[in-house]
Amino acid sequence: MTTVKQQGSHTLYVNNLSEKISKQELRMALYSVFSSFGKILDIVAARTYRLRGQAWIVYDTMDEAQRAFEGLQNFPFYDKPLKIAFANLSSDVILRREGEQISRVASARVVRRAENQERERMRRTMMAGVLLSHEEGADCDVSASKERKCILVQGLPAATTTHMLTLLFQQFLGFKSANMSAKEIGIGQVEFDTPAQASAALNGLQGFRLNAAHSIVLSFL
């Protein structure tokens, strides 16, 4: 049996097949022989005059197709040696699968890039705020805390001001107020109009990295 390697593909083109057996029997026989080399996704065989004596075997991986190519070349199949080559074009099932994977990867990359750009923009805004004067806001209303409208912000840089905290959270709908603790370094409070809006901000900024040493930790008051 030959071990000559050709250009890899998921799909093998098989010819010199017997033209005396039915399409169903041919597919079953091909599956029985070729499935021992890997997972088969599809077998295409037709009884039309132009396609008689030919079939296409689609494997899950190119390595499986390569093993079958090497192991079954000239294999006696219904008293005729199999002639196998790699198909020039990918099968529909592979194109669909790879298209979906490429789409998912591309979408994920776009999302990650947008998230990174937004985080970098917010980080620069926060760091620029260090030069601004310190502003003290009012504490969260007690009733608002009970309704989970207030968020406790921890892990802030020591130089963070109320203005900087405001810049970070005012991008979220329903932002009401923000203030830094006068007693504890790196801790602040933020209030929103509704619990749902506060929850959206908490989920959106949880673990947000301000710089190499500081990532904020958020919780409801």
C-alpha positions as MATLAB code, in Angstrom:
seq = 'MTTVKQQGSHTLYVNNLSEKISKQELRMALYSVFSSFGKILDIVAARTYRLRGQAWIVYDTMDEAQRAFEGLQNFPFYDKPLKIAFANLSSDVILRREGEQISRVASARVVRRAENQERERMRRTMMAGVLLSHEEGADCDVSASKERKCILVQGLPAATTTHMLTLLFQQFLGFKSANMSAKEIGIGQVEFDTPAQASAALNGLQGFRLNAAHSIVLSFL';
ca = [
       0.000    0.000    0.000;
       1.328    3.419   -0.903;
       2.223    5.970    1.747;
       2.714    8.872   -0.647;
       1.346   12.064    0.896;
      -0.692   14.600   -1.031;
      -2.169   17.972   -0.146;
      -4.361   17.402    2.923;
      -8.138   17.713    2.974;
     -11.089   16.444    4.993;
     -12.527   14.860    1.852;
     -11.261   11.878   -0.120;
     -12.179   11.296   -3.746;
     -12.546    7.564   -4.448;
     -12.933    6.049   -7.904;
     -12.623    2.724   -9.718;
     -15.645    1.528   -7.748;
     -17.899   -1.274   -8.873;
     -20.851   -0.085  -10.932;
     -22.825   -3.279  -10.365;
     -24.015   -2.590   -6.803;
     -26.803   -0.303   -5.613;
     -26.150    3.155   -4.201;
     -27.315    2.107   -0.737;
     -25.123   -0.997   -0.700;
     -22.166    1.049   -1.952;
     -22.562    3.644    0.791;
     -22.842    0.973    3.477;
     -19.805   -0.894    2.174;
     -17.734    2.289    1.938;
     -18.720    3.273    5.468;
     -17.756   -0.167    6.770;
     -14.292    0.087    5.239;
     -13.478    3.775    5.735;
     -14.946    4.280    9.228;
     -12.129    2.223   10.755;
      -9.819    5.198   10.103;
     -11.907    7.889   11.803;
     -15.238    9.655   12.169;
     -17.079    9.999    8.868;
     -19.297   13.049    8.438;
     -20.694   12.246    5.013;
     -20.463    9.859    2.067;
     -21.520   11.138   -1.332;
     -22.181    8.562   -4.029;
     -24.457    8.740   -7.062;
     -25.696    6.323   -9.698;
     -25.933    8.869  -12.503;
     -23.974    8.017  -15.628;
     -21.449   10.815  -15.111;
     -20.763    9.930  -11.457;
     -20.891    6.152  -11.566;
     -17.889    4.410  -10.016;
     -17.026    7.442   -7.856;
     -17.604    8.562   -4.272;
     -16.515   11.229   -1.817;
     -15.726   10.388    1.818;
     -15.787   13.297    4.288;
     -13.852   12.875    7.548;
     -14.073   14.941   10.705;
     -10.346   15.750   10.599;
      -7.658   15.910    7.938;
      -5.483   13.505    9.944;
      -8.200   10.855    9.693;
      -8.489   11.440    5.959;
      -4.705   11.146    5.608;
      -4.666    7.812    7.444;
      -7.438    6.442    5.237;
      -5.662    7.698    2.122;
      -2.495    5.869    3.118;
      -4.180    2.750    4.459;
      -6.713    2.067    1.713;
      -4.915    3.056   -1.468;
      -5.328    0.107   -3.887;
      -7.339   -1.793   -1.288;
      -9.382   -4.555   -3.037;
     -13.029   -3.468   -2.932;
     -15.523   -5.663   -4.783;
     -12.614   -7.186   -6.708;
     -11.310   -3.792   -7.839;
      -8.452   -1.768   -6.267;
      -9.549    1.527   -4.724;
      -8.064    4.641   -6.294;
      -7.994    7.441   -3.728;
      -7.021   11.106   -3.917;
      -7.721   14.196   -1.845;
     -10.665   16.186   -3.156;
      -9.828   19.575   -4.651;
     -12.805   21.291   -3.002;
     -14.156   21.074    0.543;
     -17.503   19.367    1.040;
     -20.615   21.349    1.956;
     -20.630   19.952    5.494;
     -17.038   21.105    6.083;
     -17.680   24.522    4.544;
     -20.708   25.018    6.784;
     -18.812   23.927    9.876;
     -15.721   26.021    9.139;
     -17.868   28.990    8.169;
     -19.646   28.857   11.522;
     -16.345   28.524   13.393;
     -14.771   31.427   11.510;
     -17.860   33.540   12.155;
     -17.785   32.766   15.886;
     -14.046   33.466   16.139;
     -14.349   36.715   14.194;
     -17.293   37.851   16.320;
     -15.442   37.022   19.528;
     -12.399   38.962   18.347;
     -14.514   42.003   17.498;
     -16.181   41.891   20.909;
     -12.863   41.490   22.741;
     -11.304   44.340   20.769;
     -14.245   46.634   21.535;
     -14.143   45.690   25.215;
     -10.398   46.310   25.410;
     -10.745   49.673   23.693;
     -13.521   50.716   26.065;
     -11.543   49.599   29.105;
      -8.485   51.484   27.916;
     -10.586   54.597   27.332;
     -12.042   54.371   30.823;
      -8.622   53.723   32.353;
      -7.195   56.825   30.699;
     -10.190   58.854   31.835;
      -9.745   57.625   35.386;
      -6.024   58.328   35.433;
      -6.536   61.796   33.958;
      -8.913   62.508   36.815;
      -6.061   62.219   39.308;
      -5.193   65.797   38.453;
      -8.679   67.004   39.297;
      -9.590   68.299   42.731;
     -11.069   65.896   45.290;
     -14.819   66.082   45.566;
     -16.896   64.569   48.344;
     -20.440   63.420   47.588;
     -23.234   62.362   49.884;
     -23.497   58.796   51.139;
     -26.073   56.489   49.599;
     -29.576   56.888   50.933;
     -30.426   54.165   53.484;
     -33.664   53.241   51.719;
     -31.796   52.977   48.410;
     -29.331   50.555   49.982;
     -32.157   48.297   51.115;
     -33.493   48.214   47.561;
     -30.038   47.272   46.205;
     -29.648   50.538   44.339;
     -26.254   51.213   45.920;
     -22.961   49.588   45.018;
     -19.893   49.339   47.225;
     -16.734   49.841   45.170;
     -13.472   48.417   46.508;
      -9.965   48.072   45.127;
      -9.685   51.644   43.864;
      -6.300   53.394   43.699;
      -5.573   55.604   46.697;
      -5.662   58.729   44.520;
      -9.191   58.053   43.224;
     -11.575   60.984   43.664;
     -15.353   61.202   43.594;
     -15.116   62.862   40.208;
     -13.097   59.943   38.865;
     -15.588   57.450   40.300;
     -18.395   59.401   38.647;
     -16.645   59.257   35.281;
     -16.387   55.499   35.597;
     -20.050   54.832   36.432;
     -21.951   57.609   34.686;
     -21.804   55.665   31.414;
     -24.550   53.415   32.821;
     -28.214   54.340   32.590;
     -29.783   55.545   35.822;
     -26.569   56.775   37.460;
     -27.478   59.042   40.360;
     -24.416   59.801   42.492;
     -20.990   58.626   43.584;
     -18.684   59.394   46.469;
     -15.414   58.216   47.944;
     -15.150   57.169   51.566;
     -13.619   59.835   53.789;
     -12.414   57.209   56.263;
     -11.179   54.298   54.161;
      -8.726   54.478   51.268;
      -9.730   52.949   47.947;
     -13.423   52.516   48.779;
     -16.396   54.306   47.273;
     -20.163   54.116   46.891;
     -22.358   54.555   43.832;
     -26.132   54.947   43.679;
     -28.546   54.285   40.789;
     -32.213   55.081   40.263;
     -33.355   51.446   40.183;
     -32.018   48.061   41.336;
     -31.989   46.830   37.730;
     -29.776   49.729   36.652;
     -27.457   49.157   39.600;
     -27.247   45.464   38.707;
     -26.333   46.304   35.104;
     -23.495   48.545   36.277;
     -22.252   45.947   38.754;
     -22.182   43.225   36.107;
     -20.625   45.545   33.550;
     -17.703   46.719   35.694;
     -17.102   43.781   38.015;
     -13.368   43.079   37.985;
     -12.636   46.080   35.753;
      -8.858   46.578   35.629;
      -7.892   50.195   36.277;
      -4.162   49.601   36.060;
      -1.636   46.825   36.589;
      -2.181   46.819   40.350;
      -5.883   47.589   40.754;
      -9.024   45.732   39.693;
     -12.263   46.909   41.252;
     -14.517   44.633   43.302;
     -18.215   45.500   43.374;
     -20.997   44.409   45.719;
     -24.434   45.647   46.735;
     -24.716   47.578   49.965;
];
